[in-house]
Amino acid sequence: MNRSARAFWLRSPGHGELREVTLPEPARDEVLVRTLYSGVSRGTETLVFRGGVPDSQRAVMRAPFQEGDFPGPVKYGYLSVGVVEEGPDALTGRTVFCLYPHQSRYVVPASAVTVVPEAVPAERAVLAGTVETAVNALWDTAPLIGDRIAVVGGGMVGCAVAALLARFPGVRLQLVDTDPAREETARALGVDFARPADALGDCDLVVHASATEAGLTRALALLAPEGTVVELSWYGDRTVALPLGEAFHSRRLTLRGSQVGTVSPAARAGRTYADRMTLALDLLADPALDALVTGESPFEELPSVLPKLASGSIPALCHRIRYTTGTA
């Protein structure tokens, strides 16, 4: 069996490269995975790419199989789908999802992979990590039937949250974004769209995912009295100012954070990370979620593609990376 592989490393902020890797022999409780696709989570990964992880958050921001450290050299990423080439009989030949960086082959504990359901194409399964974040966010927000809800920020996470909220009965739901191109994505997800100035107010709940000060300010303004903004954005090393001296206190508003690194305390007791990931993959049976994948490139081009994603010259929600059979 070929034990060589290639991995994407951030050599230093703004500069990526492919490196040769020699894989270890899998132990009895490990699997060797040949990658089919990986996904670039544009918000988090471009923040890492530009070196925007603050010193205080380096430990929190570590990906499960990250090598190196911020700001670089570092091997980072967490959306990988592949086929098990070696491992336990129950997994060999199965398509699996793993929170692994961009690499053509890798060896991980068998417990680190989740089998992709037959109803979910491998191409769509790269979204599992993002849908997992959306699941955790909805456990944190606990929306109710009939709620008036806005999702501010039509990026990868915001669209995933909106797609799941669209399944709730009786809710009034809008996806709010400054980019009019997001209206097409919202339509594909079965969600109403609005520009910030046109968004409906008196919301019981606003999920904020734009990672901008203006977006968070608008999210607070859209709330009804005693409403809640759930903050999903990651700002890295940026400082955000908010108008908390206006009606924030008199209207008894709530601003709370949600982060996927911990299973939401609001989830049913005993729910594990594995349970959450299995649920996310099951939810990906919905073909409407294909709208979150907005581009694809071969793995060999990743060092030149990431700077374009970071600069916005390639507009994207999730950008999918394709691995060929012959990729070492």
CSV table of N, CA and C in Angstrom, one decimal, residues 117-270:
chain,number,residue,atom,x,y,z
A,117,PRO,N,-24.2,8.6,5.4
A,117,PRO,CA,-25.3,7.8,5.0
A,117,PRO,C,-25.4,7.6,3.5
A,118,GLU,N,-26.0,6.5,3.1
A,118,GLU,CA,-26.1,6.3,1.6
A,118,GLU,C,-26.9,7.3,0.9
A,119,ALA,N,-27.8,8.0,1.6
A,119,ALA,CA,-28.6,9.0,1.0
A,119,ALA,C,-27.9,10.3,0.8
A,120,VAL,N,-26.7,10.4,1.3
A,120,VAL,CA,-25.9,11.7,1.2
A,120,VAL,C,-24.7,11.5,0.3
A,121,PRO,N,-24.7,12.2,-0.8
A,121,PRO,CA,-23.5,12.1,-1.7
A,121,PRO,C,-22.2,12.6,-1.0
A,122,ALA,N,-21.1,12.0,-1.4
A,122,ALA,CA,-19.8,12.4,-0.8
A,122,ALA,C,-19.6,13.9,-1.1
A,123,GLU,N,-20.0,14.4,-2.2
A,123,GLU,CA,-19.8,15.8,-2.6
A,123,GLU,C,-20.5,16.7,-1.6
A,124,ARG,N,-21.6,16.3,-1.1
A,124,ARG,CA,-22.4,17.2,-0.2
A,124,ARG,C,-21.9,17.0,1.3
A,125,ALA,N,-21.4,15.8,1.6
A,125,ALA,CA,-21.0,15.5,2.9
A,125,ALA,C,-19.9,16.4,3.5
A,126,VAL,N,-19.2,17.1,2.6
A,126,VAL,CA,-18.2,18.1,3.1
A,126,VAL,C,-18.8,19.2,4.0
A,127,LEU,N,-20.1,19.3,3.9
A,127,LEU,CA,-20.8,20.3,4.7
A,127,LEU,C,-21.1,19.9,6.1
A,128,ALA,N,-20.8,18.6,6.5
A,128,ALA,CA,-21.2,18.1,7.7
A,128,ALA,C,-20.7,18.9,8.9
A,129,GLY,N,-19.5,19.4,8.9
A,129,GLY,CA,-19.0,20.3,10.0
A,129,GLY,C,-19.8,21.6,10.1
A,130,THR,N,-20.2,22.1,9.0
A,130,THR,CA,-21.0,23.4,9.1
A,130,THR,C,-22.4,23.1,9.6
A,131,VAL,N,-23.0,22.0,9.1
A,131,VAL,CA,-24.4,21.7,9.6
A,131,VAL,C,-24.3,21.3,11.0
A,132,GLU,N,-23.2,20.7,11.5
A,132,GLU,CA,-23.1,20.4,12.9
A,132,GLU,C,-23.1,21.7,13.7
A,133,THR,N,-22.4,22.7,13.2
A,133,THR,CA,-22.4,24.0,13.9
A,133,THR,C,-23.8,24.6,14.0
A,134,ALA,N,-24.6,24.4,12.9
A,134,ALA,CA,-26.0,24.9,12.8
A,134,ALA,C,-26.8,24.1,13.8
A,135,VAL,N,-26.6,22.8,13.9
A,135,VAL,CA,-27.4,22.0,14.9
A,135,VAL,C,-27.1,22.5,16.3
A,136,ASN,N,-25.9,22.7,16.6
A,136,ASN,CA,-25.5,23.2,18.0
A,136,ASN,C,-26.1,24.6,18.2
A,137,ALA,N,-26.1,25.5,17.2
A,137,ALA,CA,-26.7,26.8,17.3
A,137,ALA,C,-28.2,26.7,17.6
A,138,LEU,N,-28.9,25.8,17.0
A,138,LEU,CA,-30.3,25.7,17.2
A,138,LEU,C,-30.6,25.1,18.5
A,139,TRP,N,-29.7,24.2,19.0
A,139,TRP,CA,-29.9,23.7,20.4
A,139,TRP,C,-29.7,24.9,21.4
A,140,ASP,N,-28.8,25.8,21.1
A,140,ASP,CA,-28.6,27.0,21.9
A,140,ASP,C,-29.7,28.0,21.9
A,141,THR,N,-30.3,28.1,20.7
A,141,THR,CA,-31.3,29.2,20.5
A,141,THR,C,-32.7,28.7,20.9
A,142,ALA,N,-33.0,27.4,20.8
A,142,ALA,CA,-34.3,26.8,21.1
A,142,ALA,C,-35.4,27.5,20.5
A,143,PRO,N,-35.5,27.6,19.2
A,143,PRO,CA,-36.6,28.3,18.6
A,143,PRO,C,-37.9,27.6,18.8
A,144,LEU,N,-39.0,28.4,18.9
A,144,LEU,CA,-40.3,27.9,19.2
A,144,LEU,C,-41.2,28.0,18.0
A,145,ILE,N,-42.3,27.2,17.9
A,145,ILE,CA,-43.2,27.3,16.8
A,145,ILE,C,-43.9,28.7,16.8
A,146,GLY,N,-43.9,29.3,15.6
A,146,GLY,CA,-44.5,30.6,15.5
A,146,GLY,C,-43.5,31.8,15.8
A,147,ASP,N,-42.3,31.5,16.1
A,147,ASP,CA,-41.3,32.6,16.3
A,147,ASP,C,-41.1,33.4,15.1
A,148,ARG,N,-40.8,34.7,15.3
A,148,ARG,CA,-40.3,35.6,14.3
A,148,ARG,C,-38.8,35.6,14.3
A,149,ILE,N,-38.2,35.2,13.3
A,149,ILE,CA,-36.7,34.9,13.3
A,149,ILE,C,-36.0,35.6,12.1
A,150,ALA,N,-34.9,36.1,12.3
A,150,ALA,CA,-34.0,36.6,11.2
A,150,ALA,C,-32.6,35.9,11.4
A,151,VAL,N,-32.0,35.6,10.3
A,151,VAL,CA,-30.6,35.1,10.3
A,151,VAL,C,-29.9,36.2,9.6
A,152,VAL,N,-29.0,37.0,10.3
A,152,VAL,CA,-28.3,38.1,9.7
A,152,VAL,C,-26.9,37.6,9.3
A,153,GLY,N,-26.6,37.5,8.0
A,153,GLY,CA,-25.3,37.0,7.5
A,153,GLY,C,-25.5,35.8,6.8
A,154,GLY,N,-25.5,35.9,5.4
A,154,GLY,CA,-25.7,34.7,4.6
A,154,GLY,C,-24.5,34.0,4.1
A,155,GLY,N,-23.5,33.8,5.1
A,155,GLY,CA,-22.4,33.0,4.8
A,155,GLY,C,-22.7,31.6,5.0
A,156,MET,N,-21.6,30.8,5.0
A,156,MET,CA,-21.8,29.3,5.1
A,156,MET,C,-22.6,28.9,6.3
A,157,VAL,N,-22.2,29.4,7.5
A,157,VAL,CA,-22.9,29.0,8.7
A,157,VAL,C,-24.3,29.6,8.8
A,158,GLY,N,-24.5,30.9,8.4
A,158,GLY,CA,-25.8,31.5,8.4
A,158,GLY,C,-26.8,30.8,7.5
A,159,CYS,N,-26.3,30.4,6.3
A,159,CYS,CA,-27.2,29.7,5.4
A,159,CYS,C,-27.6,28.3,5.9
A,160,ALA,N,-26.6,27.7,6.6
A,160,ALA,CA,-26.9,26.4,7.2
A,160,ALA,C,-28.0,26.5,8.3
A,161,VAL,N,-27.8,27.5,9.1
A,161,VAL,CA,-28.8,27.8,10.2
A,161,VAL,C,-30.2,28.0,9.5
A,162,ALA,N,-30.2,28.9,8.5
A,162,ALA,CA,-31.5,29.2,7.9
A,162,ALA,C,-32.1,28.0,7.2
A,163,ALA,N,-31.3,27.2,6.6
A,163,ALA,CA,-31.9,25.9,6.0
A,163,ALA,C,-32.5,25.1,7.0
A,164,LEU,N,-32.0,24.9,8.2
A,164,LEU,CA,-32.6,24.1,9.3
A,164,LEU,C,-33.8,24.8,9.9
A,165,LEU,N,-33.7,26.1,10.1
A,165,LEU,CA,-34.9,26.8,10.6
A,165,LEU,C,-36.1,26.8,9.7
A,166,ALA,N,-35.8,26.7,8.4
A,166,ALA,CA,-36.9,26.6,7.4
A,166,ALA,C,-37.8,25.4,7.6
A,167,ARG,N,-37.3,24.4,8.3
A,167,ARG,CA,-38.1,23.2,8.6
A,167,ARG,C,-39.0,23.4,9.8
A,168,PHE,N,-38.8,24.5,10.6
A,168,PHE,CA,-39.7,24.7,11.8
A,168,PHE,C,-41.1,25.1,11.4
A,169,PRO,N,-42.1,24.6,12.0
A,169,PRO,CA,-43.5,25.0,11.6
A,169,PRO,C,-43.8,26.4,12.1
A,170,GLY,N,-44.5,27.1,11.2
A,170,GLY,CA,-45.1,28.4,11.7
A,170,GLY,C,-44.2,29.5,11.9
A,171,VAL,N,-42.9,29.4,11.6
A,171,VAL,CA,-42.0,30.5,11.9
A,171,VAL,C,-42.0,31.5,10.7
A,172,ARG,N,-41.8,32.8,11.1
A,172,ARG,CA,-41.6,33.8,10.1
A,172,ARG,C,-40.1,34.0,10.0
A,173,LEU,N,-39.5,33.7,8.9
A,173,LEU,CA,-38.0,33.6,8.8
A,173,LEU,C,-37.5,34.4,7.6
A,174,GLN,N,-36.4,35.2,7.8
A,174,GLN,CA,-35.8,35.9,6.8
A,174,GLN,C,-34.3,35.7,6.9
A,175,LEU,N,-33.6,35.5,5.7
A,175,LEU,CA,-32.2,35.6,5.7
A,175,LEU,C,-31.8,37.0,5.2
A,176,VAL,N,-30.9,37.6,6.0
A,176,VAL,CA,-30.6,39.0,5.8
A,176,VAL,C,-29.1,39.2,5.4
A,177,ASP,N,-28.9,39.8,4.3
A,177,ASP,CA,-27.5,40.0,3.9
A,177,ASP,C,-27.4,41.2,3.0
A,178,THR,N,-26.2,41.8,3.0
A,178,THR,CA,-25.9,43.0,2.1
A,178,THR,C,-25.7,42.6,0.7
A,179,ASP,N,-25.4,41.3,0.4
A,179,ASP,CA,-25.1,40.9,-0.9
A,179,ASP,C,-26.4,40.4,-1.6
A,180,PRO,N,-26.8,41.1,-2.6
A,180,PRO,CA,-28.1,40.7,-3.3
A,180,PRO,C,-28.0,39.3,-3.9
A,181,ALA,N,-26.7,38.8,-4.2
A,181,ALA,CA,-26.6,37.5,-4.8
A,181,ALA,C,-27.0,36.4,-3.8
A,182,ARG,N,-27.1,36.7,-2.5
A,182,ARG,CA,-27.5,35.7,-1.5
A,182,ARG,C,-29.0,35.4,-1.6
A,183,GLU,N,-29.8,36.3,-2.4
A,183,GLU,CA,-31.2,36.0,-2.6
A,183,GLU,C,-31.4,34.7,-3.3
A,184,GLU,N,-30.6,34.4,-4.3
A,184,GLU,CA,-30.7,33.1,-5.0
A,184,GLU,C,-30.4,31.9,-4.1
A,185,THR,N,-29.4,32.1,-3.2
A,185,THR,CA,-29.2,31.0,-2.2
A,185,THR,C,-30.4,30.8,-1.3
A,186,ALA,N,-30.9,31.9,-0.8
A,186,ALA,CA,-32.1,31.8,0.1
A,186,ALA,C,-33.2,31.2,-0.6
A,187,ARG,N,-33.5,31.5,-1.9
A,187,ARG,CA,-34.5,30.9,-2.6
A,187,ARG,C,-34.3,29.4,-2.7
A,188,ALA,N,-33.1,28.9,-3.0
A,188,ALA,CA,-32.8,27.5,-3.1
A,188,ALA,C,-33.1,26.8,-1.8
A,189,LEU,N,-32.9,27.5,-0.7
A,189,LEU,CA,-33.1,26.9,0.7
A,189,LEU,C,-34.6,27.0,1.1
A,190,GLY,N,-35.4,27.7,0.4
A,190,GLY,CA,-36.8,27.9,0.7
A,190,GLY,C,-37.0,28.9,1.8
A,191,VAL,N,-36.1,30.0,1.8
A,191,VAL,CA,-36.2,31.0,2.8
A,191,VAL,C,-36.4,32.4,2.2
A,192,ASP,N,-37.1,33.3,2.8
A,192,ASP,CA,-37.3,34.6,2.4
A,192,ASP,C,-36.0,35.4,2.5
A,193,PHE,N,-35.7,36.4,1.7
A,193,PHE,CA,-34.5,37.2,1.7
A,193,PHE,C,-34.8,38.6,1.9
A,194,ALA,N,-33.9,39.4,2.6
A,194,ALA,CA,-34.0,40.8,2.7
A,194,ALA,C,-32.7,41.5,2.8
A,195,ARG,N,-32.5,42.7,2.3
A,195,ARG,CA,-31.4,43.5,2.6
A,195,ARG,C,-31.5,44.0,4.0
A,196,PRO,N,-30.5,44.4,4.7
A,196,PRO,CA,-30.6,44.9,6.1
A,196,PRO,C,-31.6,46.0,6.3
A,197,ALA,N,-31.7,46.9,5.4
A,197,ALA,CA,-32.6,48.1,5.6
A,197,ALA,C,-34.1,47.6,5.4
A,198,ASP,N,-34.3,46.5,4.7
A,198,ASP,CA,-35.7,46.1,4.5
A,198,ASP,C,-36.1,44.9,5.3
A,199,ALA,N,-35.3,44.4,6.2
A,199,ALA,CA,-35.6,43.3,7.1
A,199,ALA,C,-36.7,43.6,8.0
A,200,LEU,N,-37.6,42.6,8.3
A,200,LEU,CA,-38.7,42.7,9.2
A,200,LEU,C,-38.2,42.7,10.6
A,201,GLY,N,-38.8,43.6,11.4
A,201,GLY,CA,-38.4,43.8,12.8
A,201,GLY,C,-39.3,43.0,13.7
A,202,ASP,N,-39.3,43.4,15.0
A,202,ASP,CA,-40.1,42.7,16.1
A,202,ASP,C,-39.8,41.2,16.1
A,203,CYS,N,-38.5,40.8,16.0
A,203,CYS,CA,-38.1,39.4,16.0
A,203,CYS,C,-38.0,38.9,17.4
A,204,ASP,N,-38.4,37.7,17.6
A,204,ASP,CA,-38.2,37.1,18.9
A,204,ASP,C,-36.8,36.6,19.0
A,205,LEU,N,-36.2,36.2,17.9
A,205,LEU,CA,-34.9,35.7,17.8
A,205,LEU,C,-34.1,36.1,16.6
A,206,VAL,N,-32.9,36.5,16.7
A,206,VAL,CA,-32.0,36.8,15.6
A,206,VAL,C,-30.7,36.0,15.8
A,207,VAL,N,-30.4,35.3,14.7
A,207,VAL,CA,-29.1,34.6,14.7
A,207,VAL,C,-28.2,35.4,13.9
A,208,HIS,N,-27.0,35.8,14.5
A,208,HIS,CA,-26.1,36.7,13.8
A,208,HIS,C,-24.9,35.9,13.4
A,209,ALA,N,-24.6,36.0,12.1
A,209,ALA,CA,-23.4,35.3,11.5
A,209,ALA,C,-22.7,36.0,10.4
A,210,SER,N,-22.8,37.3,10.5
A,210,SER,CA,-22.1,38.1,9.4
A,210,SER,C,-20.7,38.5,9.7
A,211,ALA,N,-20.3,38.3,11.0
A,211,ALA,CA,-18.9,38.6,11.4
A,211,ALA,C,-18.6,40.1,11.2
A,212,THR,N,-19.6,41.0,11.2
A,212,THR,CA,-19.4,42.4,11.0
A,212,THR,C,-20.0,43.2,12.2
A,213,GLU,N,-19.4,44.3,12.5
A,213,GLU,CA,-20.0,45.2,13.5
A,213,GLU,C,-21.4,45.7,13.1
A,214,ALA,N,-21.5,46.1,11.8
A,214,ALA,CA,-22.8,46.6,11.3
A,214,ALA,C,-23.8,45.5,11.3
A,215,GLY,N,-23.5,44.3,11.0
A,215,GLY,CA,-24.4,43.2,11.1
A,215,GLY,C,-25.0,42.9,12.5
A,216,LEU,N,-24.1,43.0,13.5
A,216,LEU,CA,-24.5,42.7,14.8
A,216,LEU,C,-25.4,43.9,15.4
A,217,THR,N,-25.0,45.1,15.0
A,217,THR,CA,-25.8,46.3,15.4
A,217,THR,C,-27.2,46.2,14.8
A,218,ARG,N,-27.3,45.7,13.5
A,218,ARG,CA,-28.6,45.6,12.9
A,218,ARG,C,-29.4,44.4,13.5
A,219,ALA,N,-28.7,43.4,13.9
A,219,ALA,CA,-29.4,42.3,14.5
A,219,ALA,C,-30.1,42.7,15.8
A,220,LEU,N,-29.4,43.5,16.6
A,220,LEU,CA,-30.0,44.0,17.8
A,220,LEU,C,-31.2,44.9,17.5
A,221,ALA,N,-31.1,45.7,16.5
A,221,ALA,CA,-32.2,46.6,16.1
A,221,ALA,C,-33.4,45.9,15.6
A,222,LEU,N,-33.3,44.6,15.2
A,222,LEU,CA,-34.4,43.9,14.6
A,222,LEU,C,-35.2,43.2,15.7
A,223,LEU,N,-34.7,43.2,17.0
A,223,LEU,CA,-35.4,42.5,18.0
A,223,LEU,C,-36.7,43.1,18.6
A,224,ALA,N,-37.6,42.3,18.9
A,224,ALA,CA,-38.7,42.8,19.7
A,224,ALA,C,-38.3,42.9,21.2
A,225,PRO,N,-39.0,43.6,22.0
A,225,PRO,CA,-38.7,43.7,23.4
A,225,PRO,C,-38.5,42.3,24.0
A,226,GLU,N,-37.4,42.1,24.8
A,226,GLU,CA,-37.0,40.9,25.4
A,226,GLU,C,-36.6,39.8,24.4
A,227,GLY,N,-36.2,40.2,23.2
A,227,GLY,CA,-35.8,39.3,22.2
A,227,GLY,C,-34.3,39.0,22.4
A,228,THR,N,-33.8,38.0,21.7
A,228,THR,CA,-32.4,37.5,21.9
A,228,THR,C,-31.7,37.4,20.6
A,229,VAL,N,-30.4,37.9,20.6
A,229,VAL,CA,-29.5,37.7,19.5
A,229,VAL,C,-28.5,36.6,19.9
A,230,VAL,N,-28.4,35.6,19.1
A,230,VAL,CA,-27.4,34.5,19.3
A,230,VAL,C,-26.3,34.8,18.4
A,231,GLU,N,-25.1,35.0,18.9
A,231,GLU,CA,-23.9,35.4,18.1
A,231,GLU,C,-23.1,34.1,17.7
A,232,LEU,N,-23.0,33.9,16.4
A,232,LEU,CA,-22.2,32.8,15.9
A,232,LEU,C,-20.9,33.3,15.2
A,233,SER,N,-20.8,34.6,15.0
A,233,SER,CA,-19.6,35.1,14.3
A,233,SER,C,-18.3,34.9,15.1
A,234,TRP,N,-17.2,34.7,14.4
A,234,TRP,CA,-15.9,34.7,15.0
A,234,TRP,C,-15.1,35.9,14.5
A,235,TYR,N,-14.7,36.8,15.4
A,235,TYR,CA,-14.1,38.0,15.0
A,235,TYR,C,-12.6,38.0,15.0
A,236,GLY,N,-12.0,36.9,15.6
A,236,GLY,CA,-10.6,36.8,15.6
A,236,GLY,C,-10.0,37.9,16.5
A,237,ASP,N,-9.1,38.7,15.9
A,237,ASP,CA,-8.4,39.7,16.6
A,237,ASP,C,-9.0,41.1,16.5
A,238,ARG,N,-10.2,41.1,15.9
A,238,ARG,CA,-10.9,42.4,15.7
A,238,ARG,C,-11.8,42.8,16.9
A,239,THR,N,-11.9,44.1,17.2
A,239,THR,CA,-12.7,44.6,18.3
A,239,THR,C,-14.0,45.1,17.7
A,240,VAL,N,-15.1,44.8,18.4
A,240,VAL,CA,-16.5,45.2,17.9
A,240,VAL,C,-17.1,46.2,18.9
A,241,ALA,N,-17.6,47.3,18.4
A,241,ALA,CA,-18.4,48.3,19.2
A,241,ALA,C,-19.9,48.1,18.9
A,242,LEU,N,-20.6,48.2,20.0
A,242,LEU,CA,-22.1,48.1,19.9
A,242,LEU,C,-22.8,49.2,20.6
A,243,PRO,N,-24.0,49.6,20.1
A,243,PRO,CA,-24.8,50.7,20.7
A,243,PRO,C,-25.6,50.2,21.9
A,244,LEU,N,-24.9,49.8,23.0
A,244,LEU,CA,-25.6,49.3,24.1
A,244,LEU,C,-26.1,50.4,25.0
A,245,GLY,N,-25.8,51.7,24.7
A,245,GLY,CA,-26.3,52.8,25.5
A,245,GLY,C,-27.6,53.3,25.0
A,246,GLU,N,-28.1,52.7,23.9
A,246,GLU,CA,-29.4,53.1,23.4
A,246,GLU,C,-30.6,52.4,24.1
A,247,ALA,N,-31.3,51.5,23.3
A,247,ALA,CA,-32.5,50.9,23.9
A,247,ALA,C,-32.2,49.5,24.4
A,248,PHE,N,-30.9,49.1,24.5
A,248,PHE,CA,-30.6,47.7,24.9
A,248,PHE,C,-31.2,47.3,26.2
A,249,HIS,N,-31.0,48.2,27.2
A,249,HIS,CA,-31.5,47.9,28.6
A,249,HIS,C,-33.0,48.1,28.7
A,250,SER,N,-33.5,49.2,28.2
A,250,SER,CA,-34.9,49.5,28.4
A,250,SER,C,-35.8,48.4,27.7
A,251,ARG,N,-35.3,47.8,26.6
A,251,ARG,CA,-36.1,46.8,25.9
A,251,ARG,C,-35.7,45.4,26.4
A,252,ARG,N,-34.8,45.3,27.4
A,252,ARG,CA,-34.4,44.1,28.0
A,252,ARG,C,-34.0,43.0,27.0
A,253,LEU,N,-33.0,43.4,26.1
A,253,LEU,CA,-32.6,42.5,25.1
A,253,LEU,C,-31.5,41.6,25.6
A,254,THR,N,-31.3,40.5,24.9
A,254,THR,CA,-30.2,39.5,25.3
A,254,THR,C,-29.3,39.3,24.2
A,255,LEU,N,-28.0,39.3,24.5
A,255,LEU,CA,-27.0,38.9,23.5
A,255,LEU,C,-26.2,37.8,24.1
A,256,ARG,N,-26.2,36.6,23.4
A,256,ARG,CA,-25.5,35.5,23.9
A,256,ARG,C,-24.7,34.8,22.8
A,257,GLY,N,-23.6,34.1,23.2
A,257,GLY,CA,-22.7,33.5,22.3
A,257,GLY,C,-23.0,32.0,22.1
A,258,SER,N,-22.7,31.5,21.0
A,258,SER,CA,-22.8,30.1,20.7
A,258,SER,C,-21.6,29.6,20.0
A,259,GLN,N,-21.0,28.5,20.4
A,259,GLN,CA,-19.8,28.0,19.8
A,259,GLN,C,-19.8,26.5,19.8
A,260,VAL,N,-19.4,25.9,18.6
A,260,VAL,CA,-19.5,24.5,18.4
A,260,VAL,C,-18.5,23.6,19.2
A,261,GLY,N,-17.5,24.2,19.8
A,261,GLY,CA,-16.5,23.5,20.5
A,261,GLY,C,-17.1,22.7,21.7
A,262,THR,N,-18.3,23.1,22.2
A,262,THR,CA,-18.9,22.4,23.3
A,262,THR,C,-20.3,22.0,22.8
A,263,VAL,N,-20.7,20.8,23.1
A,263,VAL,CA,-22.1,20.4,22.9
A,263,VAL,C,-23.0,21.3,23.7
A,264,SER,N,-24.0,21.9,23.1
A,264,SER,CA,-24.9,22.8,23.8
A,264,SER,C,-25.5,22.2,25.1
A,265,PRO,N,-25.4,22.9,26.2
A,265,PRO,CA,-26.0,22.5,27.4
A,265,PRO,C,-27.5,22.3,27.3
A,266,ALA,N,-28.1,22.9,26.3
A,266,ALA,CA,-29.6,22.8,26.1
A,266,ALA,C,-30.0,21.6,25.4
A,267,ALA,N,-29.0,20.8,24.8
A,267,ALA,CA,-29.3,19.6,24.2
A,267,ALA,C,-29.8,18.6,25.2
A,268,ARG,N,-30.5,17.6,24.7
A,268,ARG,CA,-31.0,16.5,25.6
A,268,ARG,C,-29.8,15.9,26.3
A,269,ALA,N,-29.9,15.6,27.6
A,269,ALA,CA,-28.9,15.1,28.4
A,269,ALA,C,-28.3,13.9,27.8
A,270,GLY,N,-26.9,13.8,27.8
A,270,GLY,CA,-26.3,12.6,27.3
A,270,GLY,C,-25.9,12.7,25.8
